[in-house]
mmCIF file of C-alpha atoms in Angstrom:
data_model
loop_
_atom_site.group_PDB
_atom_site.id
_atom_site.type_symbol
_atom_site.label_atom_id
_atom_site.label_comp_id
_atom_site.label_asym_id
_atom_site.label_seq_id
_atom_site.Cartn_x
_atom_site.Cartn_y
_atom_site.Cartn_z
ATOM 1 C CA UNK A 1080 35.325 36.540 21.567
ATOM 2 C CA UNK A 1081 38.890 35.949 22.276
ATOM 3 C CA UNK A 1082 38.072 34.414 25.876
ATOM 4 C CA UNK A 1083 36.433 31.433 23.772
ATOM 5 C CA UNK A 1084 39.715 30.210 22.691
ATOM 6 C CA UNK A 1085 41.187 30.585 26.854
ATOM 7 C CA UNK A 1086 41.551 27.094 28.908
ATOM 8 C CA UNK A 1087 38.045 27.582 30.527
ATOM 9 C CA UNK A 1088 36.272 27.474 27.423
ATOM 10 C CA UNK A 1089 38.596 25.000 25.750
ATOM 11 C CA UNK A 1090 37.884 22.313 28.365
ATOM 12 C CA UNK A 1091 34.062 23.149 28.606
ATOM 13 C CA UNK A 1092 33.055 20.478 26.865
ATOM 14 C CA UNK A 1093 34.471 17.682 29.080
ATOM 15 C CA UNK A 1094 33.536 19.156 32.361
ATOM 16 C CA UNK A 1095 30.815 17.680 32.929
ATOM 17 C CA UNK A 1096 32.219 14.174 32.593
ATOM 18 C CA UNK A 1097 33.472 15.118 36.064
ATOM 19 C CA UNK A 1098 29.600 15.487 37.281
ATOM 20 C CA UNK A 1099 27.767 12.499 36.020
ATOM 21 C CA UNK A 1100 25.301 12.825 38.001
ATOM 22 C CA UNK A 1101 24.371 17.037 36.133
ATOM 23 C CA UNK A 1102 25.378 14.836 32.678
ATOM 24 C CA UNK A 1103 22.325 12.103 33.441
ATOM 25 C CA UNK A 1104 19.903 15.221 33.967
ATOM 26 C CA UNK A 1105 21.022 17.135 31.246
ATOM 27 C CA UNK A 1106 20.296 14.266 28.896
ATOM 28 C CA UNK A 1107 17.712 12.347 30.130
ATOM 29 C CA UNK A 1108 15.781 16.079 30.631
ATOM 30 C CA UNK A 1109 16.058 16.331 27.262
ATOM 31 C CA UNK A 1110 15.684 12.913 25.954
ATOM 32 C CA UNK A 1111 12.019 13.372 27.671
ATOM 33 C CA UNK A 1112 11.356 16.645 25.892
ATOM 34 C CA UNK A 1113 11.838 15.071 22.812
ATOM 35 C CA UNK A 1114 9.991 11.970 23.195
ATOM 36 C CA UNK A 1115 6.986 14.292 24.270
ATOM 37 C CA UNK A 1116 7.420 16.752 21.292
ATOM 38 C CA UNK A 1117 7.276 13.563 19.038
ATOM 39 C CA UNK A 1118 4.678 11.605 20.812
ATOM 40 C CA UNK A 1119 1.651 13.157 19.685
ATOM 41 C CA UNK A 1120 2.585 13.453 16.114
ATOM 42 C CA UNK A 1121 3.668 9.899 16.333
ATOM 43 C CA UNK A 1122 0.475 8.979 18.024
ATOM 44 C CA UNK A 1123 -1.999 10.433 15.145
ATOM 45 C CA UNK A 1124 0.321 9.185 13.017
ATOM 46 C CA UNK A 1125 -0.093 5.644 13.661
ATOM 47 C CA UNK A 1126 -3.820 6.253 13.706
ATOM 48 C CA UNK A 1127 -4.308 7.053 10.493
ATOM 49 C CA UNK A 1128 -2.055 4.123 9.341
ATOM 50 C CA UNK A 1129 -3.612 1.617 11.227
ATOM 51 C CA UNK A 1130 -7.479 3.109 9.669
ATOM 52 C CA UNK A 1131 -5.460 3.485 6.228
ATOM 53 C CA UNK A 1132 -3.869 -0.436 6.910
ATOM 54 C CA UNK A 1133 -7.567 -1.867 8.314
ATOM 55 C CA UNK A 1134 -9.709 -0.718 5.156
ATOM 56 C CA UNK A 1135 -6.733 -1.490 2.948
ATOM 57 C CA UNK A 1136 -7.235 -5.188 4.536
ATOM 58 C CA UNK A 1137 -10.680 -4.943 4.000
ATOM 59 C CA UNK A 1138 -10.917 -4.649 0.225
ATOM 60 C CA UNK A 1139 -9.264 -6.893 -2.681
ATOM 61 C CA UNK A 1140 -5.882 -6.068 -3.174
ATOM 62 C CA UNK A 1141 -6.614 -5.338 -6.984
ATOM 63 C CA UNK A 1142 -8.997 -2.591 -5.748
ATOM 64 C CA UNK A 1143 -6.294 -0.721 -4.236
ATOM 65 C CA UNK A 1144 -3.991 -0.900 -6.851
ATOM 66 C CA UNK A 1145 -3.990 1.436 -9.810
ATOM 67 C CA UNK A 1146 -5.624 -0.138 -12.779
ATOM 68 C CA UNK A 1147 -5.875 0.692 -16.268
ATOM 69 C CA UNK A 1148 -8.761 -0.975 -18.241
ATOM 70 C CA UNK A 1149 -7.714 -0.929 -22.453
ATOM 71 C CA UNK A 1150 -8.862 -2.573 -25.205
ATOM 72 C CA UNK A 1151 -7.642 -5.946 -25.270
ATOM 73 C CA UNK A 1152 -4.730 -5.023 -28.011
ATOM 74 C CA UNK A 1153 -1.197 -4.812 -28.173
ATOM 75 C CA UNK A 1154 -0.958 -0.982 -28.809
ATOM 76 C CA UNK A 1155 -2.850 -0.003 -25.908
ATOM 77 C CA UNK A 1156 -0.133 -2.417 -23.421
ATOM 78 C CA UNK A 1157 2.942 -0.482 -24.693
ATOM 79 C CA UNK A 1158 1.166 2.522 -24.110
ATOM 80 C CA UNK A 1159 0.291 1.642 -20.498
ATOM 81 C CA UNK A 1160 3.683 0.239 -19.465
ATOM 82 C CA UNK A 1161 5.525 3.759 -20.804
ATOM 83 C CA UNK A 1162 2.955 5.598 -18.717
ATOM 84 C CA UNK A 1163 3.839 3.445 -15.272
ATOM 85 C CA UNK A 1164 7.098 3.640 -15.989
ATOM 86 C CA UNK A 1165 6.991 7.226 -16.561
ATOM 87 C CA UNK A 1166 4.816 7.765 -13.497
ATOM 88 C CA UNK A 1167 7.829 5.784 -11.514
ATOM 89 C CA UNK A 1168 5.140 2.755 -10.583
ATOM 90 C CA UNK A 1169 5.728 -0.581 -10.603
ATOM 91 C CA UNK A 1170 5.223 -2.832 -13.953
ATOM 92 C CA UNK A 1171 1.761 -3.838 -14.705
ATOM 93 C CA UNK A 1172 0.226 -7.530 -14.380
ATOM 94 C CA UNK A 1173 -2.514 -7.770 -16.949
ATOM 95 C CA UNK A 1174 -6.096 -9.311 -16.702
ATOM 96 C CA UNK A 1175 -7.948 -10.077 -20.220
ATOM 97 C CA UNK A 1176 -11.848 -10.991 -19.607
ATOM 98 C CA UNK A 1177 -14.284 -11.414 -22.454
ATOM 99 C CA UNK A 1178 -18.120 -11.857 -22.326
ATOM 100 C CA UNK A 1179 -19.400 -14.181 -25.222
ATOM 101 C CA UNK A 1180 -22.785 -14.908 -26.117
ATOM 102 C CA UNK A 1181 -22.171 -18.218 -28.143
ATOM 103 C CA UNK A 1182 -23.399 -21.931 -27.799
ATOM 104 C CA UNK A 1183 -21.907 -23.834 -24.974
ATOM 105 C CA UNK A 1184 -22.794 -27.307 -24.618
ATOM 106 C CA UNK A 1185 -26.251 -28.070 -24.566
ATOM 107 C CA UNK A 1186 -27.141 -24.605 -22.026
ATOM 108 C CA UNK A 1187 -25.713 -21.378 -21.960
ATOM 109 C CA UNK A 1188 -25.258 -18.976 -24.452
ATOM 110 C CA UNK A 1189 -23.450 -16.562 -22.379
ATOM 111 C CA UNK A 1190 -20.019 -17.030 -20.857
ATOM 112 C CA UNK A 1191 -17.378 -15.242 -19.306
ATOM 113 C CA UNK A 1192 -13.264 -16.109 -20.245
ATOM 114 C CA UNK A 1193 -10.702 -15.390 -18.013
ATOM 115 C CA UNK A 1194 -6.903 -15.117 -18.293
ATOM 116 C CA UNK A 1195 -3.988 -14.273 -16.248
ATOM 117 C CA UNK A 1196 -0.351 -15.681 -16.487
ATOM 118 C CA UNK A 1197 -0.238 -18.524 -13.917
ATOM 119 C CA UNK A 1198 -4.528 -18.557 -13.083
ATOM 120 C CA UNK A 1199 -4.645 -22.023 -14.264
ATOM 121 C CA UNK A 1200 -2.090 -22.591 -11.409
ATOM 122 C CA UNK A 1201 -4.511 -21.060 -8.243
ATOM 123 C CA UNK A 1202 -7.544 -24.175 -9.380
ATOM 124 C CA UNK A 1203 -7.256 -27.483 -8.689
ATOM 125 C CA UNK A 1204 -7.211 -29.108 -12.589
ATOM 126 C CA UNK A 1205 -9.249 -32.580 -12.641
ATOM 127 C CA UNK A 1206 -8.777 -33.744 -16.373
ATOM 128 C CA UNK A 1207 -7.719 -32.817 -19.021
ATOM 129 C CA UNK A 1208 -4.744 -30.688 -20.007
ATOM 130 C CA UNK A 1209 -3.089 -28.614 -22.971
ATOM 131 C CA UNK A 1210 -4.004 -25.121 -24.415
ATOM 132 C CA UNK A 1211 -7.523 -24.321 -24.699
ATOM 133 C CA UNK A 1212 -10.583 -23.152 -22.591
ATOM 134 C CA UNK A 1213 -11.170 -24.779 -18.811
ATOM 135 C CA UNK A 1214 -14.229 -25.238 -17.144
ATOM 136 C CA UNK A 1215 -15.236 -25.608 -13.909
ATOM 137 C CA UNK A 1216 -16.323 -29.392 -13.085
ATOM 138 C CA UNK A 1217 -20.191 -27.871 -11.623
ATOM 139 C CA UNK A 1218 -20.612 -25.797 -14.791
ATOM 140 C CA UNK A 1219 -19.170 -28.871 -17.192
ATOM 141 C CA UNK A 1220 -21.679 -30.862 -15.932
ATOM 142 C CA UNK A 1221 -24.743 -28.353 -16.078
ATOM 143 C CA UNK A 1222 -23.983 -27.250 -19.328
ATOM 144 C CA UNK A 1223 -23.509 -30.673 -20.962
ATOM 145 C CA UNK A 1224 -19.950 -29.540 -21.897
ATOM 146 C CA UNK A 1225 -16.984 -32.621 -21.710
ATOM 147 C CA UNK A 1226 -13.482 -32.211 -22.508
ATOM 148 C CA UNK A 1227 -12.322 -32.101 -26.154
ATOM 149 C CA UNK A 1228 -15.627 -30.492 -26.887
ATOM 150 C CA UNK A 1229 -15.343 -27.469 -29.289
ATOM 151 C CA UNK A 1230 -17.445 -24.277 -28.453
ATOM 152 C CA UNK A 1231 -17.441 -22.124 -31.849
ATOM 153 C CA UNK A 1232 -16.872 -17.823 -31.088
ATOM 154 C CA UNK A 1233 -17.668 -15.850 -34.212
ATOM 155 C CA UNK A 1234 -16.920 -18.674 -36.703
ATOM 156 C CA UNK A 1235 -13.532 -19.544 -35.097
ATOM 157 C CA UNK A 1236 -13.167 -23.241 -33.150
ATOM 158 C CA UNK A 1237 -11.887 -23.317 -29.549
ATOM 159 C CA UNK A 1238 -11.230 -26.871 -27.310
ATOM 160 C CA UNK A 1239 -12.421 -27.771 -24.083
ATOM 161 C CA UNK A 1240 -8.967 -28.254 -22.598
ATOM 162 C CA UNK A 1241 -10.176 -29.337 -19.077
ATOM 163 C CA UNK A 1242 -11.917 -29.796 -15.997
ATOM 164 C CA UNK A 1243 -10.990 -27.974 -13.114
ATOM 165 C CA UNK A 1244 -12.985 -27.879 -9.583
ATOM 166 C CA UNK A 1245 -15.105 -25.251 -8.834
ATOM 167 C CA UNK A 1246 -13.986 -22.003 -7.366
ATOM 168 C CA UNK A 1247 -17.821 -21.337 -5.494
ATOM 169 C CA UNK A 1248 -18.712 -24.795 -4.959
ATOM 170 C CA UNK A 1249 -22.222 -25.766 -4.936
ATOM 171 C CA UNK A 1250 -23.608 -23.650 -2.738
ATOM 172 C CA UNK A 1251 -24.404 -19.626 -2.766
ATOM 173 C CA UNK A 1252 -22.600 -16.473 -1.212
ATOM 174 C CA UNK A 1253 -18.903 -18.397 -1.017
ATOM 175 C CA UNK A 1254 -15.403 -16.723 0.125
ATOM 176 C CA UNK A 1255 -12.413 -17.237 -2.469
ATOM 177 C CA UNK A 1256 -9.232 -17.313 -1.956
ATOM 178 C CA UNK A 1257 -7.851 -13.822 -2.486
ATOM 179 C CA UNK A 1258 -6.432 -14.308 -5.848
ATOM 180 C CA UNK A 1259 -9.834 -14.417 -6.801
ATOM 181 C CA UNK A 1260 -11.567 -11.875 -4.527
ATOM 182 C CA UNK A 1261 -11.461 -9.024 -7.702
ATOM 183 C CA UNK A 1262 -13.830 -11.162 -9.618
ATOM 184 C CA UNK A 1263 -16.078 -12.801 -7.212
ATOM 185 C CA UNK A 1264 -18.904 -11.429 -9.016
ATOM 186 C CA UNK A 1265 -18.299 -13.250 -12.217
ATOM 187 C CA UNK A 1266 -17.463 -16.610 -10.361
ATOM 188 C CA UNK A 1267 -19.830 -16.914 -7.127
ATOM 189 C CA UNK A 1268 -23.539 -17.417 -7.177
ATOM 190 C CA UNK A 1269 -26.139 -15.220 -5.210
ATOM 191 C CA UNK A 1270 -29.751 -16.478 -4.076
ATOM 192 C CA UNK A 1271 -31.203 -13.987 -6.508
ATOM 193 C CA UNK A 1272 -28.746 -14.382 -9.503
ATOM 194 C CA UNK A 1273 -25.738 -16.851 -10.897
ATOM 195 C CA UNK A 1274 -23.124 -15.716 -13.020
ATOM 196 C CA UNK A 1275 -22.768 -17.025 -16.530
ATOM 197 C CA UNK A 1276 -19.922 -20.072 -16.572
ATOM 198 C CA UNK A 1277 -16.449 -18.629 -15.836
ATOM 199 C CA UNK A 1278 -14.083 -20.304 -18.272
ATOM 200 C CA UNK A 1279 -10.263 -19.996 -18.312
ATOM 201 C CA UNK A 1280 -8.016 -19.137 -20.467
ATOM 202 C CA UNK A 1281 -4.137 -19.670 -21.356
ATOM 203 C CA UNK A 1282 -2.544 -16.824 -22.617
ATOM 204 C CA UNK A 1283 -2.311 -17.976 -26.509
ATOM 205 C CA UNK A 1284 -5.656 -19.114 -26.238
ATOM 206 C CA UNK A 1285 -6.885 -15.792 -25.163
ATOM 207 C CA UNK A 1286 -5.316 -13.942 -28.093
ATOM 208 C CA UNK A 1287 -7.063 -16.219 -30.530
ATOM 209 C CA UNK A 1288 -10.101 -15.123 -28.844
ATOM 210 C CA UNK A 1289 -9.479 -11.536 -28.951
ATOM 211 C CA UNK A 1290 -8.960 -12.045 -32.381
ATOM 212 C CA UNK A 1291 -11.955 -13.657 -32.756
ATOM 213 C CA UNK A 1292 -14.165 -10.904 -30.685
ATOM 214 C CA UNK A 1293 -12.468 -7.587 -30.941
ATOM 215 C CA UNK A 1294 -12.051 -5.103 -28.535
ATOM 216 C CA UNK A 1295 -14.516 -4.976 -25.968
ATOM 217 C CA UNK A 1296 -16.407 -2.238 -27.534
ATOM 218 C CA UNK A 1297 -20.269 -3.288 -27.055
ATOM 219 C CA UNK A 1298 -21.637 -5.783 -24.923
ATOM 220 C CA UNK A 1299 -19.189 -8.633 -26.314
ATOM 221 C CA UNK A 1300 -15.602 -8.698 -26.517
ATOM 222 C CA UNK A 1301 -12.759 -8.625 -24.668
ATOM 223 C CA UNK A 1302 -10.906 -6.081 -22.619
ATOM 224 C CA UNK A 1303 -7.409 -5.846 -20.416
ATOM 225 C CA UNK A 1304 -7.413 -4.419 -16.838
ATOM 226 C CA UNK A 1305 -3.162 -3.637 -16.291
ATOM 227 C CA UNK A 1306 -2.592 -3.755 -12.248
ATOM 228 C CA UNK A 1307 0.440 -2.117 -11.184
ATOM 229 C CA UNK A 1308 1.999 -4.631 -8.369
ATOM 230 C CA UNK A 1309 1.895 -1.682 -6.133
ATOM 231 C CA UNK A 1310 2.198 -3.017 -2.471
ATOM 232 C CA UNK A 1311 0.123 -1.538 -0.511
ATOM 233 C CA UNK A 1312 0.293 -3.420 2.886
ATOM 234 C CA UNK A 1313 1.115 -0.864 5.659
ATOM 235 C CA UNK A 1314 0.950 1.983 4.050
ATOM 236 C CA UNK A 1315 1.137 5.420 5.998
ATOM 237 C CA UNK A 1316 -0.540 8.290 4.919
ATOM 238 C CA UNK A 1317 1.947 10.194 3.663
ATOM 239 C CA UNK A 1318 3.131 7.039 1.503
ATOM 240 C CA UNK A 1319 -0.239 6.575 0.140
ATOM 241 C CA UNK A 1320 -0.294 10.626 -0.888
ATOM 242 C CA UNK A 1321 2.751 9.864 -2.843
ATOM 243 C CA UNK A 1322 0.898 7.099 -4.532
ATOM 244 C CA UNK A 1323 -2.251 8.942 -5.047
ATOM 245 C CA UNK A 1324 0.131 11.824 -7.001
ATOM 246 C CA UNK A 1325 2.078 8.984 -8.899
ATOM 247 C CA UNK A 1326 -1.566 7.537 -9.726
ATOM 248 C CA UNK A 1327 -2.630 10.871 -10.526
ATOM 249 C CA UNK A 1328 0.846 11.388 -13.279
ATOM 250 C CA UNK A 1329 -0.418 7.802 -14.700
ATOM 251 C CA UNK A 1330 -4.020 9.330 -15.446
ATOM 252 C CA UNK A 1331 -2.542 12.590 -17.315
ATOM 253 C CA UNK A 1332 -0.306 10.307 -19.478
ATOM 254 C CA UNK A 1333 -3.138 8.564 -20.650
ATOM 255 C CA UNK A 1334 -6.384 8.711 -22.026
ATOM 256 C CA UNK A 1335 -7.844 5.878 -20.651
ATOM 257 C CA UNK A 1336 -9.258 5.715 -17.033
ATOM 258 C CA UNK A 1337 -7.768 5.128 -14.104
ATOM 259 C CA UNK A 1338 -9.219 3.963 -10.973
ATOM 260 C CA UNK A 1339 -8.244 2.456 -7.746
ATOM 261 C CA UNK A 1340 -10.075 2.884 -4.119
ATOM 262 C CA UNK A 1341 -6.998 4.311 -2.438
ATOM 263 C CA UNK A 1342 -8.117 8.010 -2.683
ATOM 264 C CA UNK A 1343 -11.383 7.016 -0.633
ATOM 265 C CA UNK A 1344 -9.640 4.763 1.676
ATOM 266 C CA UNK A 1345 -7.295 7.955 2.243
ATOM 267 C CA UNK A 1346 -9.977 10.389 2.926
ATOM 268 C CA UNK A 1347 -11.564 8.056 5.683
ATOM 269 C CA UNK A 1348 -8.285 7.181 6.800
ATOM 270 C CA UNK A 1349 -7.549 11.031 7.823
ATOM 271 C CA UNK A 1350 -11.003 11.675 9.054
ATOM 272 C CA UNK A 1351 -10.375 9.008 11.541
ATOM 273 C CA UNK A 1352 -7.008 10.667 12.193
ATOM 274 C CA UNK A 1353 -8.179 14.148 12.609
ATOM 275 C CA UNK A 1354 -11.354 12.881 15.059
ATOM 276 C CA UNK A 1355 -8.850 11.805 17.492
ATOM 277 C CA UNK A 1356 -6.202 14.937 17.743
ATOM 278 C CA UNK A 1357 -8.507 16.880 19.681
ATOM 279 C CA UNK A 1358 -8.058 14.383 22.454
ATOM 280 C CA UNK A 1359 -4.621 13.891 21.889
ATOM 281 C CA UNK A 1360 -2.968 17.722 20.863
ATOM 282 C CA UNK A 1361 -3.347 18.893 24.677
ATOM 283 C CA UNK A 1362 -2.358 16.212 26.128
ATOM 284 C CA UNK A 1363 0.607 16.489 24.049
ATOM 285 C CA UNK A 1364 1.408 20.123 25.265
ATOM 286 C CA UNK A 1365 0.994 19.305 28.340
ATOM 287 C CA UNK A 1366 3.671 16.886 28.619
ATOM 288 C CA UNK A 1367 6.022 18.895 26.534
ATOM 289 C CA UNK A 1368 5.425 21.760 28.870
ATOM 290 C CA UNK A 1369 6.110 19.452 32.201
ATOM 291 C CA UNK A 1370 9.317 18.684 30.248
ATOM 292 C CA UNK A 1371 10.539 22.064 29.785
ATOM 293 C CA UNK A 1372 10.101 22.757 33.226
ATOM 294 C CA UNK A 1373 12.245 19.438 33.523
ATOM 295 C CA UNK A 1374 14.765 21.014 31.458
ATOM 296 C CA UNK A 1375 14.726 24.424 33.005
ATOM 297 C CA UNK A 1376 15.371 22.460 36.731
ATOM 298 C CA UNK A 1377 18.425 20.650 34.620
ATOM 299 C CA UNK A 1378 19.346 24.036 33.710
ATOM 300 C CA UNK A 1379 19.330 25.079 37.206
ATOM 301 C CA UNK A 1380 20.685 22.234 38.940
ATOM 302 C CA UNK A 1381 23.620 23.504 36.031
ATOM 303 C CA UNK A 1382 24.006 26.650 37.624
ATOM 304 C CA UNK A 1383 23.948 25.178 41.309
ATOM 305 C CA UNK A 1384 27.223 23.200 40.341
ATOM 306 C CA UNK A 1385 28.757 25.940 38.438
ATOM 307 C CA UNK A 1386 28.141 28.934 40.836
ATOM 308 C CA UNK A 1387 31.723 29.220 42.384
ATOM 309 C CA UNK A 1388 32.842 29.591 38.735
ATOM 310 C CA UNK A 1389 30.518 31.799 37.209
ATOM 311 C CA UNK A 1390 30.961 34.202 40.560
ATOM 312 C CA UNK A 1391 34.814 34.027 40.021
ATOM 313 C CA UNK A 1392 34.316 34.953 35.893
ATOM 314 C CA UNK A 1393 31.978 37.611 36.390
ATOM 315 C CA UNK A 1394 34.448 39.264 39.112
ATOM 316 C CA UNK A 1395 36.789 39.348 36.448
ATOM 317 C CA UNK A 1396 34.793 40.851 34.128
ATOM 318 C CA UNK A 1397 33.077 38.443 31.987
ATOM 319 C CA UNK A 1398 29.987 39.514 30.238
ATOM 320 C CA UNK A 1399 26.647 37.454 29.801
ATOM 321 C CA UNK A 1400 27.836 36.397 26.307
ATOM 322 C CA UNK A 1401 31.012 34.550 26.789
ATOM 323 C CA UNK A 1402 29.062 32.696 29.837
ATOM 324 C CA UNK A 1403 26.395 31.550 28.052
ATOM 325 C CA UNK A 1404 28.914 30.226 25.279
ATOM 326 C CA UNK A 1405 30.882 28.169 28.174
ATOM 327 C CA UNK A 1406 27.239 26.941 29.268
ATOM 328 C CA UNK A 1407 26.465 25.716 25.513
ATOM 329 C CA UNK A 1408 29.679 24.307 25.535
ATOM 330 C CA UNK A 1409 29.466 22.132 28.652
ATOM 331 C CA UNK A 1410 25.788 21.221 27.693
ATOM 332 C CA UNK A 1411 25.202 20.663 24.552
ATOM 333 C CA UNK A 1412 27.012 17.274 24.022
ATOM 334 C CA UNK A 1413 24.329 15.548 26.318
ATOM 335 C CA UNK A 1414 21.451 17.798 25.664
ATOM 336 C CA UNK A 1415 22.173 16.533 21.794
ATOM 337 C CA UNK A 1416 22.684 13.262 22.891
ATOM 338 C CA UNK A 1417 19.480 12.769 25.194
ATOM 339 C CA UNK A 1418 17.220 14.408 22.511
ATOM 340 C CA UNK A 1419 18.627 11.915 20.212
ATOM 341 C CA UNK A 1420 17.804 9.157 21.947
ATOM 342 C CA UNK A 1421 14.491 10.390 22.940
#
């Protein structure tokens, strides 16, 4: 051990600054070693993000994001944003919805009421303005209903604040805008069926009307769906484990339900992953074993340069051990290096 601290093995480590042409090997040897130890786990990698990142695309965002359906009540909001917080997800965004069976205008007895902070700011309003219910301009017209009307729910009064133009449009089967896409359902017609009229709903006019209604316990009422603003663009699959176990904490806290798509979106997302590294694991060993030979030819071309020396410390005596401790010396600098960069 005390030859380590001689001049030979003091100086190893610059040596080869002497002999760029052994340095270049030495690191770019390794530099392709590493890229082909990390290319096939890179490779599957990407896979399953890309699958995870194409049906992510494919759904509404809201289906993706955890979401906590409540009774419409203050109680039950306090309760949800402790558990998010607790569960270390994002704050919550909340959707209230009611289904009424009441008089509307001269037709339907059956309407849906919507409210989000800032919905009345994704429609184009027509007339009209102030707190109250909106109504699309199609549905105004087919139910007889004009602003400044009042449509009575359970004995209380609420205004016809305004007009605004109609999400679906005449026709059947239309695409909304994706601010919309959760509750397409509720807002565009089908040849076979069309929704009851899709009013909205400030957010003082909505408590009124949960007031009014109650909690959403029988066919009537209203109810509060809490999103947390989770973003789930480009998620990888081990980011979208961590928010499956973070959903998961957020069900135990409470004892409502919790549901998002993301776990099925997952499971697909790895199947497609997994069907591809049987084509991709031996190609991957392949090219880390041409690269070890690479490295091993380094390793020679090492001992080509180096053979007057290691002759002339072996004559004198110098075991295998100090040797080797000279060669890490001189090589491990670049080998680092290259694998670094590779």
């Amino acid at each position: 051990m005390a030859l380590l601290g001689t001049a030979p093995w003091r100086r190893a480590p610059a040596l080869l600054l002497r002999r760029p042409a052994l340095l270049a090997a030495v690191a770019g040897t390794c530099a392709l070693l590493a890229v082909a130890a990390a290319s096939g786990p890179l490779f599957l990698s990407s896979v399953g993000a890309a699958a995870l990142d194409r049906r992510v695309a494919e759904r509404c965002v809201e289906d993706t994001r955890p979401a906590v359906t409540t009774p419409a009540d203050a109680d039950a909001a306090r309760s949800v944003d402790a558990a998010l917080a607790g569960a270390g997800l994002p704050p919550a965004y909340r959707v209230t919805v009611a289904d009424l069976r009441a008089p509307l205008g001269t037709g339907a007895t059956q309407f849906t009421v919507f409210s989000r902070p800032g919905a009345l700011d994704r429609v184009r309003r027509l007339r009209g303005g102030g707190d109250g219910l909106w109504i699309s301009d199609l549905e105004a017209a087919r139910q007889g209903v004009a602003v400044g009307d009042r449509v009575r729910v359970e004995g209380t009064a609420f205004r016809i604040a305004g007009l605004y133009e109609d999400l679906a449009g005449p026709g059947f089967g239309a695409v909304l805008p994706a601010y919309w896409c959760a509750w397409s359902r509720q807002i565009v017609p089908q040849l076979e069926s069309r929704p009851p009229p899709f009013l909205l709903a400030d957010e003082r006019t909505m408590e009124r009307l949960v007031g009014a209604v109650g909690d959403g316990e029988s066919d009537t009422g209203a109810r509060t769906t809490h999103h947390s603003a989770v973003d789930t663009d480009r998620l990888t699959l081990a980011g979208a484990d961590d928010l499956l176990d973070r959903q998961a904490a957020l069900a135990r806290a409470l004892p409502y339900d919790v549901t998002s798509t993301l776990a099925e979106d997952r499971r697909a997302a790895g199947a497609t992953r997994d069907g591809v590294r049987g084509a991709i694991v031996p190609v991957a060993l392949a090219g880390i074993g041409v690269a070890v030979l690479l490295v091993a030819a380094a390793a020679s071309f090492w001992v080509d340069q180096r053979r007057a020396e290691l002759r002339l410390l072996s004559a004198r005596g110098v075991g295998p051990g100090p040797v080797a401790g000279k060669a890490l010396l001189e090589l491990a600098a670049p080998a680092l290096s290259g694998a670094a960069a590779g």
